[in-house]
Each structure stands twice: as structure tokens, then as C-alpha cells.
C-alpha positions as semicolon CSV with decimal commas, in nm:
position;residue;x (nm);y (nm);z (nm)
1;M;-9,669;-9,737;-3,485
2;M;-9,607;-9,850;-3,161
3;K;-9,230;-10,009;-3,070
4;L;-9,240;-10,352;-2,825
5;S;-8,938;-10,448;-2,650
6;F;-8,901;-10,754;-2,579
7;G;-8,683;-10,933;-2,355
8;F;-8,376;-11,170;-2,504
9;G;-8,145;-11,362;-2,311
10;A;-7,940;-11,028;-2,133
11;G;-8,052;-10,789;-2,392
12;T;-8,371;-10,722;-2,603
13;Q;-8,594;-10,733;-2,972
14;E;-8,783;-10,485;-3,071
15;A;-9,064;-10,502;-3,296
16;E;-9,311;-10,182;-3,488
17;V;-9,641;-10,268;-3,473
18;P;-9,917;-10,079;-3,612
19;E;-10,165;-9,947;-3,385
20;K;-10,442;-10,040;-3,596
21;N;-10,319;-10,385;-3,542
22;L;-10,254;-10,343;-3,204
23;L;-10,479;-10,545;-3,015
24;S;-10,385;-10,531;-2,655
25;V;-9,981;-10,574;-2,500
26;L;-10,079;-10,790;-2,143
27;H;-9,878;-10,683;-1,821
28;A;-9,955;-10,789;-1,416
29;N;-10,263;-10,642;-1,293
30;E;-10,210;-10,445;-1,069
31;V;-10,307;-10,607;-0,718
32;A;-10,339;-10,455;-0,410
33;L;-10,072;-10,597;-0,137
34;H;-10,044;-10,607;0,244
35;L;-9,867;-10,847;0,398
36;T;-9,590;-11,035;0,283
37;G;-9,286;-11,290;0,381
38;E;-9,327;-11,534;0,710
39;A;-9,589;-11,268;0,857
40;E;-9,856;-11,370;0,560
41;V;-9,785;-11,706;0,595
42;R;-9,915;-11,642;1,039
43;R;-10,195;-11,449;0,882
44;A;-10,311;-11,702;0,632
45;L;-10,272;-11,985;0,992
46;E;-10,428;-11,742;1,185
47;N;-10,743;-11,748;0,944
48;P;-10,797;-12,142;0,764
49;I;-11,018;-12,181;0,527
50;G;-11,248;-12,416;0,527
51;T;-11,051;-12,573;0,841
52;P;-11,064;-12,567;1,217
53;R;-10,687;-12,424;1,314
54;L;-10,413;-12,640;1,252
55;G;-10,390;-12,638;1,628
56;E;-10,735;-12,790;1,656
57;V;-10,645;-13,026;1,458
58;V;-10,331;-13,235;1,503
59;R;-10,346;-13,428;1,855
60;P;-10,059;-13,537;2,029
61;G;-9,891;-13,840;2,032
62;E;-9,986;-13,799;1,633
63;K;-9,747;-13,906;1,355
64;I;-9,735;-13,586;1,099
65;A;-9,531;-13,564;0,748
66;V;-9,567;-13,269;0,624
67;I;-9,527;-13,289;0,218
68;T;-9,336;-13,026;0,074
69;S;-9,155;-12,926;-0,293
70;D;-8,844;-13,001;-0,434
71;I;-8,584;-12,831;-0,562
72;T;-8,713;-12,790;-0,845
73;R;-8,991;-12,586;-0,751
74;P;-8,945;-12,246;-0,598
75;M;-9,086;-12,272;-0,287
76;P;-8,980;-12,105;0,021
77;T;-9,038;-12,391;0,236
78;Y;-8,794;-12,247;0,496
79;Q;-9,014;-11,886;0,486
80;V;-9,314;-12,116;0,599
81;M;-9,161;-12,428;0,872
82;P;-9,206;-12,142;1,131
83;A;-9,469;-12,057;1,159
84;L;-9,582;-12,402;1,121
85;L;-9,373;-12,540;1,363
86;D;-9,458;-12,221;1,664
87;E;-9,861;-12,387;1,529
88;L;-9,745;-12,715;1,588
89;W;-9,522;-12,692;1,933
90;G;-9,854;-12,480;2,091
91;A;-10,038;-12,812;2,046
92;G;-9,795;-13,057;2,248
93;V;-9,706;-13,208;1,889
94;K;-9,327;-13,288;2,020
95;P;-9,014;-13,291;1,748
96;E;-8,981;-13,676;1,714
97;D;-9,327;-13,690;1,586
98;V;-9,349;-13,475;1,266
99;A;-9,111;-13,557;0,914
100;L;-9,071;-13,305;0,675
101;V;-9,096;-13,523;0,360
102;F;-8,962;-13,337;-0,042
103;A;-9,196;-13,379;-0,283
104;L;-8,953;-13,587;-0,554
105;G;-9,202;-13,676;-0,830
106;S;-8,985;-13,845;-1,023
107;H;-8,710;-13,630;-0,980
108;R;-8,365;-13,700;-0,818
109;K;-8,309;-13,677;-0,478
110;H;-8,117;-13,433;-0,284
111;T;-7,764;-13,390;-0,112
112;P;-7,878;-13,332;0,275
113;E;-7,739;-12,928;0,211
114;E;-8,024;-12,866;-0,076
115;Q;-8,305;-13,046;0,174
116;K;-8,091;-12,790;0,491
117;K;-8,167;-12,498;0,136
118;L;-8,499;-12,614;0,170
119;A;-8,563;-12,654;0,486
120;G;-8,436;-12,373;0,631
121;D;-8,291;-12,385;0,968
122;R;-8,543;-12,467;1,227
123;A;-8,713;-12,713;1,087
124;W;-8,366;-12,932;0,977
125;G;-8,306;-12,884;1,378
126;E;-8,592;-12,964;1,527
127;I;-8,756;-13,212;1,295
128;K;-8,665;-13,542;1,095
129;C;-8,629;-13,418;0,678
130;V;-8,653;-13,664;0,412
131;D;-8,727;-13,758;0,084
132;S;-8,946;-13,933;-0,076
133;D;-8,957;-14,282;-0,210
134;P;-9,093;-14,389;-0,468
135;S;-8,939;-14,716;-0,485
136;D;-9,091;-14,746;-0,102
137;C;-9,489;-14,695;-0,091
138;V;-9,796;-14,763;0,029
139;H;-10,100;-14,850;-0,226
140;L;-10,407;-14,708;-0,066
141;G;-10,655;-14,722;-0,370
142;T;-10,772;-14,700;-0,691
143;T;-10,930;-14,356;-0,856
144;A;-11,237;-14,360;-1,105
145;A;-10,990;-14,254;-1,419
146;G;-10,765;-14,572;-1,296
147;T;-10,460;-14,383;-1,091
148;P;-10,304;-14,569;-0,862
149;V;-10,314;-14,418;-0,528
150;D;-9,907;-14,550;-0,416
151;I;-9,768;-14,358;-0,194
152;T;-9,422;-14,298;0,018
153;R;-9,406;-14,467;0,327
154;A;-9,346;-14,183;0,504
155;V;-9,703;-13,971;0,399
156;A;-9,899;-14,349;0,378
157;E;-9,865;-14,445;0,745
158;A;-9,874;-14,041;0,921
159;D;-10,206;-13,959;1,165
160;R;-10,207;-13,667;0,988
161;R;-10,089;-13,501;0,609
162;I;-10,009;-13,148;0,569
163;C;-9,939;-13,020;0,191
164;L;-9,708;-12,708;0,099
165;G;-9,670;-12,589;-0,191
166;N;-9,663;-12,277;-0,399
167;I;-9,932;-12,185;-0,667
168;E;-9,849;-12,079;-1,023
169;Y;-10,037;-12,214;-1,344
170;H;-9,998;-12,526;-1,470
171;Y;-9,984;-12,582;-1,813
172;F;-10,231;-12,926;-1,767
173;A;-10,308;-12,993;-1,431
174;G;-10,431;-12,624;-1,418
175;Y;-10,297;-12,418;-1,138
176;S;-10,015;-12,565;-0,896
177;G;-10,016;-12,663;-0,583
178;G;-10,350;-12,828;-0,353
179;A;-10,285;-13,198;-0,350
180;K;-10,040;-13,191;-0,594
181;A;-9,792;-13,220;-0,337
182;I;-9,941;-13,568;-0,345
183;M;-10,070;-13,697;-0,637
184;P;-9,780;-13,672;-0,809
185;G;-9,545;-13,486;-0,562
186;V;-9,539;-13,849;-0,303
187;S;-9,631;-14,107;-0,543
188;T;-9,468;-14,345;-0,816
189;R;-9,351;-14,277;-1,132
190;D;-9,695;-14,591;-1,260
191;A;-9,942;-14,284;-1,090
192;I;-9,767;-14,012;-1,212
193;Q;-9,778;-14,175;-1,610
194;S;-10,181;-14,272;-1,525
195;N;-10,264;-13,903;-1,453
196;H;-10,023;-13,716;-1,630
197;A;-10,139;-13,895;-2,009
198;M;-10,446;-13,676;-1,956
199;M;-10,252;-13,409;-2,066
200;V;-10,356;-13,446;-2,381
201;R;-10,716;-13,410;-2,372
202;P;-10,822;-13,068;-2,413
203;E;-10,931;-12,974;-2,084
204;A;-10,637;-13,033;-1,892
205;C;-10,559;-12,696;-1,944
206;A;-10,366;-12,423;-1,748
207;G;-10,614;-12,243;-1,567
208;A;-10,862;-12,530;-1,557
209;L;-10,950;-12,686;-1,211
210;D;-11,370;-12,798;-1,195
211;T;-11,353;-12,922;-1,592
212;N;-10,994;-13,056;-1,557
213;P;-11,027;-13,436;-1,564
214;L;-10,621;-13,437;-1,480
215;R;-10,605;-13,154;-1,162
216;M;-11,043;-13,393;-1,070
217;D;-10,771;-13,706;-1,036
218;I;-10,530;-13,555;-0,851
219;E;-10,767;-13,420;-0,594
220;E;-10,964;-13,771;-0,605
221;A;-10,574;-13,878;-0,487
222;G;-10,554;-13,630;-0,228
223;R;-10,882;-13,737;-0,101
224;I;-10,813;-14,123;-0,098
225;C;-10,423;-14,008;0,113
226;G;-10,645;-13,814;0,327
227;I;-10,446;-13,434;0,333
228;D;-10,594;-13,265;0,662
229;F;-10,473;-12,897;0,612
230;I;-10,251;-12,712;0,320
231;V;-10,009;-12,373;0,372
232;N;-9,985;-12,268;-0,026
233;V;-9,831;-11,970;-0,121
234;V;-9,893;-11,741;-0,383
235;L;-9,537;-11,541;-0,513
236;S;-9,409;-11,240;-0,652
237;E;-9,165;-11,230;-0,926
238;R;-8,905;-11,186;-0,754
239;K;-8,979;-11,531;-0,578
240;E;-9,173;-11,309;-0,256
241;I;-9,428;-11,446;-0,073
242;I;-9,736;-11,224;-0,136
243;R;-10,079;-11,431;-0,040
244;A;-10,064;-11,708;0,192
245;V;-10,388;-11,950;0,212
246;A;-10,439;-12,231;0,473
247;G;-10,649;-12,511;0,558
248;H;-10,879;-12,712;0,307
249;P;-10,671;-12,836;0,029
250;V;-10,953;-12,788;-0,224
251;Q;-11,133;-12,466;-0,045
252;A;-10,826;-12,310;0,044
253;H;-10,697;-12,398;-0,300
254;R;-10,968;-12,263;-0,506
255;E;-10,919;-11,898;-0,270
256;G;-10,519;-11,889;-0,341
257;C;-10,604;-11,924;-0,748
258;K;-10,810;-11,710;-0,722
259;F;-10,592;-11,458;-0,570
260;L;-10,325;-11,581;-0,869
261;D;-10,592;-11,465;-1,100
262;R;-10,656;-11,147;-1,000
263;L;-10,304;-11,060;-1,091
264;Y;-10,212;-11,269;-1,362
265;L;-10,556;-11,362;-1,610
266;K;-10,592;-11,204;-1,866
267;E;-10,953;-11,222;-2,006
268;L;-10,992;-11,055;-2,393
269;P;-11,289;-11,012;-2,584
270;Q;-11,103;-11,220;-2,852
271;G;-10,779;-11,462;-3,019
272;A;-10,477;-11,285;-3,193
273;D;-10,382;-11,363;-3,515
274;I;-10,019;-11,275;-3,451
275;V;-9,904;-11,356;-3,107
276;L;-9,587;-11,179;-2,946
277;V;-9,413;-11,346;-2,720
278;S;-9,084;-11,380;-2,439
279;Q;-8,985;-11,467;-2,156
280;G;-8,909;-11,172;-2,067
281;G;-8,540;-11,247;-2,150
282;A;-8,248;-11,462;-1,894
283;P;-8,275;-11,641;-1,699
284;K;-8,618;-11,743;-1,836
285;D;-8,476;-11,826;-2,188
286;L;-8,180;-11,954;-2,102
287;N;-8,333;-12,291;-2,332
288;L;-8,612;-12,419;-2,470
289;Y;-8,783;-12,629;-2,204
290;Q;-8,794;-12,337;-1,999
291;T;-8,923;-12,076;-2,265
292;Q;-9,229;-12,362;-2,344
293;K;-9,370;-12,168;-2,040
294;A;-9,425;-11,854;-2,304
295;L;-9,524;-12,064;-2,599
296;D;-9,809;-12,309;-2,385
297;N;-9,995;-11,954;-2,200
298;A;-9,971;-11,747;-2,554
299;R;-10,114;-12,082;-2,719
300;H;-10,445;-12,002;-2,558
301;A;-10,513;-11,600;-2,718
302;V;-10,343;-11,755;-3,074
303;N;-10,656;-11,745;-3,337
304;P;-10,615;-12,161;-3,540
305;G;-10,447;-12,073;-3,872
306;G;-10,254;-11,796;-3,695
307;V;-9,850;-11,712;-3,615
308;I;-9,714;-11,742;-3,282
309;I;-9,370;-11,536;-3,231
310;L;-9,143;-11,706;-2,931
311;I;-8,865;-11,505;-2,876
312;G;-8,593;-11,648;-2,671
313;S;-8,231;-11,679;-2,680
314;C;-8,193;-12,061;-2,614
315;K;-7,849;-12,034;-2,594
316;E;-7,806;-12,360;-2,413
317;G;-7,966;-12,514;-2,617
318;L;-8,285;-12,761;-2,591
319;G;-8,211;-12,817;-2,178
320;E;-8,304;-13,114;-2,141
321;R;-8,229;-13,427;-2,226
322;V;-8,525;-13,617;-2,258
323;F;-8,698;-13,371;-2,400
324;E;-8,393;-13,339;-2,642
325;E;-8,437;-13,646;-2,770
326;W;-8,866;-13,630;-2,822
327;M;-8,761;-13,311;-2,997
328;T;-8,469;-13,429;-3,215
329;Q;-8,594;-13,814;-3,305
330;S;-8,967;-13,799;-3,363
331;E;-9,098;-13,810;-3,702
332;S;-9,338;-13,532;-3,672
333;P;-9,532;-13,344;-3,343
334;A;-9,819;-13,537;-3,492
335;A;-9,605;-13,895;-3,338
336;M;-9,515;-13,663;-2,966
337;I;-9,861;-13,635;-2,931
338;E;-9,946;-13,998;-3,028
339;R;-9,619;-14,135;-2,771
340;I;-9,747;-13,891;-2,494
341;G;-10,100;-14,060;-2,415
342;R;-9,924;-14,379;-2,406
343;D;-9,598;-14,306;-2,299
344;F;-9,503;-14,014;-2,044
345;Q;-9,244;-13,925;-2,019
346;L;-9,074;-13,556;-1,750
347;G;-8,937;-13,446;-2,047
348;G;-9,125;-13,594;-2,324
349;H;-9,414;-13,412;-2,187
350;K;-9,330;-13,029;-2,298
351;A;-9,231;-13,172;-2,631
352;A;-9,549;-13,358;-2,672
353;A;-9,685;-12,967;-2,514
354;I;-9,552;-12,785;-2,815
355;A;-9,625;-13,049;-3,054
356;M;-9,937;-12,938;-2,945
357;T;-9,937;-12,595;-2,972
358;L;-9,838;-12,622;-3,360
359;E;-10,170;-12,847;-3,421
360;K;-10,351;-12,533;-3,358
361;A;-10,072;-12,249;-3,523
362;D;-9,710;-12,182;-3,681
363;V;-9,439;-12,106;-3,467
364;Y;-9,177;-11,867;-3,537
365;L;-8,850;-11,891;-3,335
366;V;-8,633;-11,634;-3,255
367;S;-8,318;-11,789;-3,110
368;D;-7,946;-11,791;-3,105
369;L;-8,016;-12,157;-3,191
370;A;-7,898;-12,237;-3,504
371;P;-8,166;-12,236;-3,832
372;D;-8,158;-12,559;-3,939
373;F;-8,160;-12,716;-3,571
374;V;-8,507;-12,501;-3,545
375;R;-8,651;-12,610;-3,881
376;S;-8,542;-13,027;-3,742
377;I;-8,774;-12,942;-3,469
378;F;-9,065;-12,801;-3,633
379;L;-9,060;-12,446;-3,555
380;T;-8,990;-12,111;-3,832
381;P;-8,646;-11,971;-3,747
382;Q;-8,670;-11,546;-3,788
383;P;-8,345;-11,383;-3,742
384;T;-8,529;-11,112;-3,559
385;A;-8,853;-11,015;-3,468
386;Q;-8,920;-10,779;-3,635
387;A;-8,846;-10,981;-3,964
388;A;-9,065;-11,271;-3,728
389;L;-9,344;-10,975;-3,751
390;D;-9,243;-10,886;-4,150
391;A;-9,313;-11,244;-4,261
392;A;-9,610;-11,326;-4,002
393;F;-9,793;-11,043;-4,248
394;E;-9,718;-11,144;-4,490
395;K;-9,832;-11,492;-4,438
396;L;-10,187;-11,366;-4,278
397;G;-10,227;-11,059;-4,443
398;P;-10,198;-10,698;-4,349
399;D;-10,544;-10,668;-4,173
400;A;-10,400;-10,943;-3,908
401;T;-10,436;-10,834;-3,572
402;V;-10,170;-10,865;-3,292
403;L;-10,130;-10,931;-2,954
404;A;-9,829;-10,921;-2,695
405;M;-9,710;-11,092;-2,432
406;P;-9,354;-10,975;-2,280
407;Y;-9,416;-11,179;-1,999
408;G;-9,564;-11,480;-2,140
409;G;-9,449;-11,707;-1,872
410;S;-9,656;-11,485;-1,659
411;T;-9,982;-11,361;-1,800
412;L;-10,237;-11,602;-1,874
413;P;-10,460;-11,542;-2,169
414;R;-10,856;-11,642;-2,178
415;I;-11,108;-11,573;-2,428
416;V;-11,444;-11,471;-2,261
417;K;-11,619;-11,453;-2,590
């Protein structure tokens, strides 16, 4: 027997798996690291991919918009801005010609204190810092898929656009980062709706780029708007910058994605009948909205008709108002998938993603939620990880294969036949 441990809130859940059934336990790959933090950002700026150095791209007198993530993302803008500002000032750019624009997408506005925390002391003190405004946009065109490229005025009317972001797996855009700062970052709700409605297509999944219609639409919007330069970072589990890429909005982004794959992509020769998956415990499993990320990654590893055992406390419930409404008021998983295609709503999109997983496999949930409530949202409650595993073997037979993902939000399985 192999004893496995999974983070669960502040504690753990254990399960014993017969060694003959266990295919693998997935952990992040070991990758040699060199520079980190601000030093790594400076290295990337000195070695851009696919473009000249930023100082040769921008000109004195041009209006420059630097677009970065809002407070819902872990992007450490404050660590990137000092090096970026040094590069701009070295090129003769004046502070009054530069604006840092926080890409809100469809999220709420920031308080001034939040803006300052995101920007860092230097940027806050030296340049203008503003939120994107979806109610004040400029129409720049339409993508081949019909997505309107309506961009917040502060970005649309700039002479140069520099996009910042962090790169991690994204369950329907493939990866975050790159042109995502523009679409959905500084776009209108209608544009986001048009683009994100493609999430129901099977090619729109984590780890997919050039075959992903949703990511291709994002990058077409970026070309229509015009992106002159990007600085993207990859963060460790402790949210430390361990790799930065700078330069061309697609070429540099792809290099960042390759590094992420070296860290977190796990190629497997076969899928598993049973996947045990956890976010790794608190704070990542406080609610089902956050825990869903691990479930979606596990979906790529489970065999059709199999069982995913999702281990997460969810002690604060579902975690997001729209998500809760979709999960509790939809009559079936199929109804959620049908609805997201015609009525994309942030929050609802995670409910639809759970519904898409349920089309492939049963989901047994080990959590602090009441069993009747778990059944009402189309999942199967189990009291412990061991009880869930025993039930899965009972359903699928004693020879069922098992895969364990103790840090499911950070490891992406890919079946390679």
C-alpha cells in the first residue's frame, strides 16, 4: 500500500492506494533557477525576444500606456515597474507622457490605496496610475470571430502600448499573459462575452495556444489594437518572480509558456480511472470557486467514465455570488453548458467548467460542505478521501488505475499516446 497525503484546509486527508493501481503522484518538475525578482526582470529587459530593446522602440514625446493586471491577479507590478521606468527614462521619455493602466476586465474599480499597493512606490510617485474604464472605449475593429475590439480610451489613444502580466495555466485561454492584458483586460463586457463564449469549445483548454480559438481571438484583438512590447513573469508557488520574458507580444509570451511547461506540465502515457486531486490546502481551498482550478486540471487526466476525487475544505462555501447562483439554480449540468454559450457571465463560467467535467467523469467531493448541499450541486459527497477512494473502487472495480495530484492547481497533466 502507498499512503498519500493531501492538503485539506489547515490539515490533511490521507488515503492508502494499492501500489499496483497507482500510476503516478504528480509534483512540479525540478527546474534550475538563476536570477529572481527585480534582477530577473532587468535581465529580460536587456535581452528582449523578437524586438529591439524597449529604449529603441519608444520615442520622447510619445504617449505610452503600460497595461497591467488588477488586484484579482498575483502579478507583482510593483517589482516590474522600477526596471521598466529606468528603461523609459533612459530613452528620454518624460514621466508626464506615461500612464499605468490597471486592466479591470469586468471587475470592480480599485481604491487609491489598492492602486498604490499594486503600482509600488516608484510608479505611484512618478507617473499617472488609472483604472481602465469599460464605459469609455474606442472601437478599433472586429476580429474574424466577430469579437468587437473596443478598448479603454487611455490605452486606445496611446502611441505605444506595453503589456505586463504573469503567465500561468488558464483553463480556457490556454495560458494567462500576453495579449490577455488587452482582451479581456481593457475591453468592454460585450467584447469579453463574445470572446469567452468560445470556452465551451474543446480546443479552448489549459496548455493550448495555436490550436485554441479563444487564445487566437485574444491575439488577433491584440494585433488590431497594437502591442509594442510585453513584460511577462512566471511566479513560484510563493509568488516570487522566477522567470521573466520581454519583447514581442506573441514570441516572448510563447517562451514564457515553454518555461511554465518545464515547471508544471506533466506528460503521461495514459489516463487514470480515478484521480485524487487537491489544491494543497489553505488558503487555496477556502471555497469551491478557488478549488475548481484543481478539478479542471484533473479533468485532463481522468479516463471517460472515471471518477475525480476532489479534496478541498470549501469551508467558506461556494465563494462567488454568480457562481453560487448558477450552481444552485441550474436544473442540470447540461443547462449550465447551454447557458454559458449564449449568456457568458464571470462566475457562471466556472460553473460551466464544472459541468463540462461532469460530462466526462463523476466528481466525488471531500469537503466541509453539508452532504445534501453537495448533492444539490451535482457532486457526490464523501466524508473522507479514503471513503471516496473505496467508493470509486467499488464503482470501477479492483483493477482501476489511480493518479494523485496533491497540488492540482499547479500541475497540468497531458496524455501523450
